[in-house]
mmCIF file of C-alpha atoms in Angstrom:
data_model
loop_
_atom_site.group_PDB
_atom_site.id
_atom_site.type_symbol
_atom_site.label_atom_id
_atom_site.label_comp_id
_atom_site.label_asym_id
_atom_site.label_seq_id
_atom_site.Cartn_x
_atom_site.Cartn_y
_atom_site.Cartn_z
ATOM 1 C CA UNK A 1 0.000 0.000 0.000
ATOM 2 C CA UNK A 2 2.848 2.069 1.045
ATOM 3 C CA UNK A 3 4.464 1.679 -2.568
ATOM 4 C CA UNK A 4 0.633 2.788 -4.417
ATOM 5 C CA UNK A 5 0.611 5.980 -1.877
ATOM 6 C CA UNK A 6 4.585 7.110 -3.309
ATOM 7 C CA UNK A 7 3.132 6.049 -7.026
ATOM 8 C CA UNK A 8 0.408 8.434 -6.314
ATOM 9 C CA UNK A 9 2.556 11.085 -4.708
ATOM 10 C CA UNK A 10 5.027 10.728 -7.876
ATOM 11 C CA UNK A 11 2.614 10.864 -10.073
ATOM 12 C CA UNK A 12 0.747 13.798 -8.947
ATOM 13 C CA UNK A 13 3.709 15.985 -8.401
ATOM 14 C CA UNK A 14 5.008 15.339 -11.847
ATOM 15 C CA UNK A 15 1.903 16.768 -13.154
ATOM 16 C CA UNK A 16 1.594 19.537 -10.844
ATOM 17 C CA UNK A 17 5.473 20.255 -12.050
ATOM 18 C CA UNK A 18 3.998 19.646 -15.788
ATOM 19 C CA UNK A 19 0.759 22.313 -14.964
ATOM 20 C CA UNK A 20 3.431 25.004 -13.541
ATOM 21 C CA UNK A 21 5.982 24.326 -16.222
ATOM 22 C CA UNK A 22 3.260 25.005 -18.939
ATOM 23 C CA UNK A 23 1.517 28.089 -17.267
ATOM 24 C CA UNK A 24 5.437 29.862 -16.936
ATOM 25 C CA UNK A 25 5.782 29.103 -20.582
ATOM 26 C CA UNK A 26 2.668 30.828 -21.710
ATOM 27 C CA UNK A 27 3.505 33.769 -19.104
ATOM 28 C CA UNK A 28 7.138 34.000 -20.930
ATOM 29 C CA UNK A 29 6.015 33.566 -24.438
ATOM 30 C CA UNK A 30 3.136 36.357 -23.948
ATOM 31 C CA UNK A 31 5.490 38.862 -22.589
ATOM 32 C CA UNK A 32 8.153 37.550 -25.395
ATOM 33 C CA UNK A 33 5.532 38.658 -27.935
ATOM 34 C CA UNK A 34 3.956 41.716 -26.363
ATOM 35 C CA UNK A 35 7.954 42.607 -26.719
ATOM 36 C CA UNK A 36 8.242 41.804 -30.136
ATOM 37 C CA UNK A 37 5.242 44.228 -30.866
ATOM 38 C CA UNK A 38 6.085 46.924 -29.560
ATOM 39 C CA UNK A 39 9.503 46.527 -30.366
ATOM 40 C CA UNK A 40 7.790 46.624 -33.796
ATOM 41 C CA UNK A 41 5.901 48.973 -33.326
ATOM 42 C CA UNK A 42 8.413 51.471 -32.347
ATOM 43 C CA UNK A 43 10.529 50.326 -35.261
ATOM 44 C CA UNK A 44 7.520 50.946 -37.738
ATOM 45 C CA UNK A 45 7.434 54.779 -36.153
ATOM 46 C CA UNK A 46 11.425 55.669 -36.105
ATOM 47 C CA UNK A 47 10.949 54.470 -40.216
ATOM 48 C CA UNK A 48 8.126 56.659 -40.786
ATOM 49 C CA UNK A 49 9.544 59.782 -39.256
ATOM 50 C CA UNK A 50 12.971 59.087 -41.355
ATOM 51 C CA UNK A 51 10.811 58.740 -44.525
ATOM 52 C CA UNK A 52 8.944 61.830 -43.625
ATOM 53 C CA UNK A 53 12.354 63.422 -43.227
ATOM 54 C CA UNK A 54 14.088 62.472 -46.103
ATOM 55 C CA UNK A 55 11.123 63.273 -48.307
ATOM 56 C CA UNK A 56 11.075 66.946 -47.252
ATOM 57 C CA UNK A 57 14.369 67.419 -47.436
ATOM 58 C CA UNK A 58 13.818 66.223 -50.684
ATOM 59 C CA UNK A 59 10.502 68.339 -51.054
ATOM 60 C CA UNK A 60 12.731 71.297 -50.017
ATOM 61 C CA UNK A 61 15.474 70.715 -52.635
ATOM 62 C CA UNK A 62 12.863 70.343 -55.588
ATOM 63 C CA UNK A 63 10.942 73.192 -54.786
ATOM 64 C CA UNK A 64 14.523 75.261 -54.650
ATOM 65 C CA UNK A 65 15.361 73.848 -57.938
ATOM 66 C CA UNK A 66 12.005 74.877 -59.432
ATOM 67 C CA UNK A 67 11.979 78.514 -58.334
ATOM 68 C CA UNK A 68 15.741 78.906 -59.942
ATOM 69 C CA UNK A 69 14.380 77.294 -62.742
ATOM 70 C CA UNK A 70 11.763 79.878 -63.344
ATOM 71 C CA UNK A 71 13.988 82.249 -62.664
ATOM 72 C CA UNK A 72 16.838 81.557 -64.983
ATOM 73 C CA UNK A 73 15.199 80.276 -67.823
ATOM 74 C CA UNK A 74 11.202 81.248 -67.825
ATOM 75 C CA UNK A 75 8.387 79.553 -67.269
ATOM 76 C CA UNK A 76 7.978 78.137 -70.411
ATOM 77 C CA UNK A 77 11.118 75.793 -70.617
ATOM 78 C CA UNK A 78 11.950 72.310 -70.727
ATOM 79 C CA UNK A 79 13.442 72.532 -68.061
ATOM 80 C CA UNK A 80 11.299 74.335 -66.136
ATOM 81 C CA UNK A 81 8.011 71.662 -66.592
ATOM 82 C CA UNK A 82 10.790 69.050 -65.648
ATOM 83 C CA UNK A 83 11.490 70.631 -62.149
ATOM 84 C CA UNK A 84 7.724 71.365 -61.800
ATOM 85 C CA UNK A 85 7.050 67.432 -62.551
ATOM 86 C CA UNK A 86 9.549 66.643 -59.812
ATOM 87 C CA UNK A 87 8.023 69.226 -57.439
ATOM 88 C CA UNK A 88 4.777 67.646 -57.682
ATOM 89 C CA UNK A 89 6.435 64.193 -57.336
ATOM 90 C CA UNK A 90 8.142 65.428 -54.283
ATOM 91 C CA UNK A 91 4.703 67.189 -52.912
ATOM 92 C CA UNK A 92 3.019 63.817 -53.569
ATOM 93 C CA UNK A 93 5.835 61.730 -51.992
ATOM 94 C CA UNK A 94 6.105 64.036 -48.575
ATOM 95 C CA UNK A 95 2.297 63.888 -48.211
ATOM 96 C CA UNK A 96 2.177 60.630 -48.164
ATOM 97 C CA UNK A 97 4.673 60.463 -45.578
ATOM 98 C CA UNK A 98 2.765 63.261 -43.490
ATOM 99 C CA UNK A 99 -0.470 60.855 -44.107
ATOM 100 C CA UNK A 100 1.910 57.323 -43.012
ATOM 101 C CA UNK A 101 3.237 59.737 -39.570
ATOM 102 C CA UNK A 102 -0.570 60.219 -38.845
ATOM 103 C CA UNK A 103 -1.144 56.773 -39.444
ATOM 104 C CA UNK A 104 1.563 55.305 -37.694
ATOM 105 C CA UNK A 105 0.728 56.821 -33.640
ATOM 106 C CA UNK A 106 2.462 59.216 -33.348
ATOM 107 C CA UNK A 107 1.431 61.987 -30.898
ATOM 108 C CA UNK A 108 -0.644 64.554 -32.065
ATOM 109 C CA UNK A 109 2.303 67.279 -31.526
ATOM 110 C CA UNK A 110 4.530 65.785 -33.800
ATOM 111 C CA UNK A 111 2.111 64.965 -36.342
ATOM 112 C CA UNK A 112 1.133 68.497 -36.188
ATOM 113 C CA UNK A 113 4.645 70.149 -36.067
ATOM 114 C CA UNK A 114 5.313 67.788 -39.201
ATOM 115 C CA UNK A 115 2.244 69.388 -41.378
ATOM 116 C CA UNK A 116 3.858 72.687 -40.120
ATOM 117 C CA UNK A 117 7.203 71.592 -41.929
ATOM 118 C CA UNK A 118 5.183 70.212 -45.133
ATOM 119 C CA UNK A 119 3.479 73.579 -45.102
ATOM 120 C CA UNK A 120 6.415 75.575 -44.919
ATOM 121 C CA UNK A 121 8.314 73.528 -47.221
ATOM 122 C CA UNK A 122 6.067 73.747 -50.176
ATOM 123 C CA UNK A 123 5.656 77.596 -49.810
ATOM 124 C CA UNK A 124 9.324 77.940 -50.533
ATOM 125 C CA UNK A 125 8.823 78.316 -54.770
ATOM 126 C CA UNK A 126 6.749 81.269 -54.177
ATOM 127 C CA UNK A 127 9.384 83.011 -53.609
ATOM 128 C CA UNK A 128 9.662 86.918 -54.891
ATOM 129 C CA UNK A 129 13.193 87.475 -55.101
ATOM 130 C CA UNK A 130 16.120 85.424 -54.132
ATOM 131 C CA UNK A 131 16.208 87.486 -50.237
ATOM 132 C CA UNK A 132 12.674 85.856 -49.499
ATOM 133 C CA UNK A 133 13.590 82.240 -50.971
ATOM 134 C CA UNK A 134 16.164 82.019 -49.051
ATOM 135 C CA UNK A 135 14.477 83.235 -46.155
ATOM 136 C CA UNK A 136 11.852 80.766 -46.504
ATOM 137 C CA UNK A 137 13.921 78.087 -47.015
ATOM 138 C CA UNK A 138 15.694 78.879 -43.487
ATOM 139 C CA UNK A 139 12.609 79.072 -42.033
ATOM 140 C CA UNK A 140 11.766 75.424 -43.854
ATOM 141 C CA UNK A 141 15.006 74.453 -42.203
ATOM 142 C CA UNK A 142 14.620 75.590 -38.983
ATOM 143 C CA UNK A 143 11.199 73.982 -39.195
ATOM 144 C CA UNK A 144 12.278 70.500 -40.142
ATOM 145 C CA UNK A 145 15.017 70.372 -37.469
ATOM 146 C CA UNK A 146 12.732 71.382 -34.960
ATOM 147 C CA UNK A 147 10.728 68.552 -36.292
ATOM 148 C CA UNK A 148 14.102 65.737 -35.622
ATOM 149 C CA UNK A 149 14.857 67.122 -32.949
ATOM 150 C CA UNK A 150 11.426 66.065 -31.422
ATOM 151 C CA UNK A 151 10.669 63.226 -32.869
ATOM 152 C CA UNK A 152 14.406 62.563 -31.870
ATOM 153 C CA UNK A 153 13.149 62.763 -28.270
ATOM 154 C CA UNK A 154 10.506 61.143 -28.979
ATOM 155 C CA UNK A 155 12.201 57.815 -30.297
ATOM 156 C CA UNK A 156 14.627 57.692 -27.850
ATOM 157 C CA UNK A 157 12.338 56.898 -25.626
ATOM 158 C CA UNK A 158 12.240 53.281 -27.003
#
């Protein structure tokens, strides 16, 4: 009888072992995957805001480009409908990226301050005169640094 009772004993702490072994498992795989997300998820942000980036800086260079353009050879130029084609490429591009950093949850500030930049950024070809270009493409400048230098802040949090 002695021998059934340490069977028993045996037995039933090798599947109360087996129960906690499984339960720790599923506790360490859950937090291994809640991890992974977010660890995603904060990887999916940091490549939006350096798409957003590097299509305004890219925005910002086109729209340069353009108003020279104009300038030095007229309106009605090859030339000039090529760098208008590329400014609208670049517009297209950068709004896109505005739409994936509003997508992407973000907070509301930085979205914001990046539709500030955008804004700025595609004034810069109305330009008068070469003082007020380059005056608004400081201020684009200023903007868009402003812009890494918070969402800089912001991703280092992760």
């Amino acid at each position: 009888m002695q021998a059934v009772w340490v069977a028993l004993i045996a037995v039933l702490g090798t599947l109360a072992g087996s129960i906690a072994t499984g339960v720790m498992q599923r506790f360490h795989a859950e937090r291994a995957l809640a991890r992974d997300r977010e660890h995603h998820r904060q990887q999916r942000q940091l490549d939006v805001v350096c798409s957003f980036v590097e299509s305004i800086a890219e925005l910002r260079r086109r729209q340069i480009w353009r108003w020279s353009t104009r300038r030095d050879r007229g309106r009605d130029s090859d030339d000039y409908r090529e760098s208008k084609d590329a400014c609208f490429q670049a517009r297209a591009a950068s709004r896109g990226c505005l739409l994936r950093l509003q997508l992407a949850g973000l907070p509301e500030g930085l979205v914001q301050q990046g539709k500030a930049v955008f804004e700025v950024s595609i004034t810069i070809e109305e330009a008068a005169d070469v003082d007020e270009l380059n005056r608004i493409a400081e201020v684009a400048r200023e903007a868009l640094e402003s812009f890494v230098g918070e969402a800089g802040r912001f991703c280092s949090r992760f």
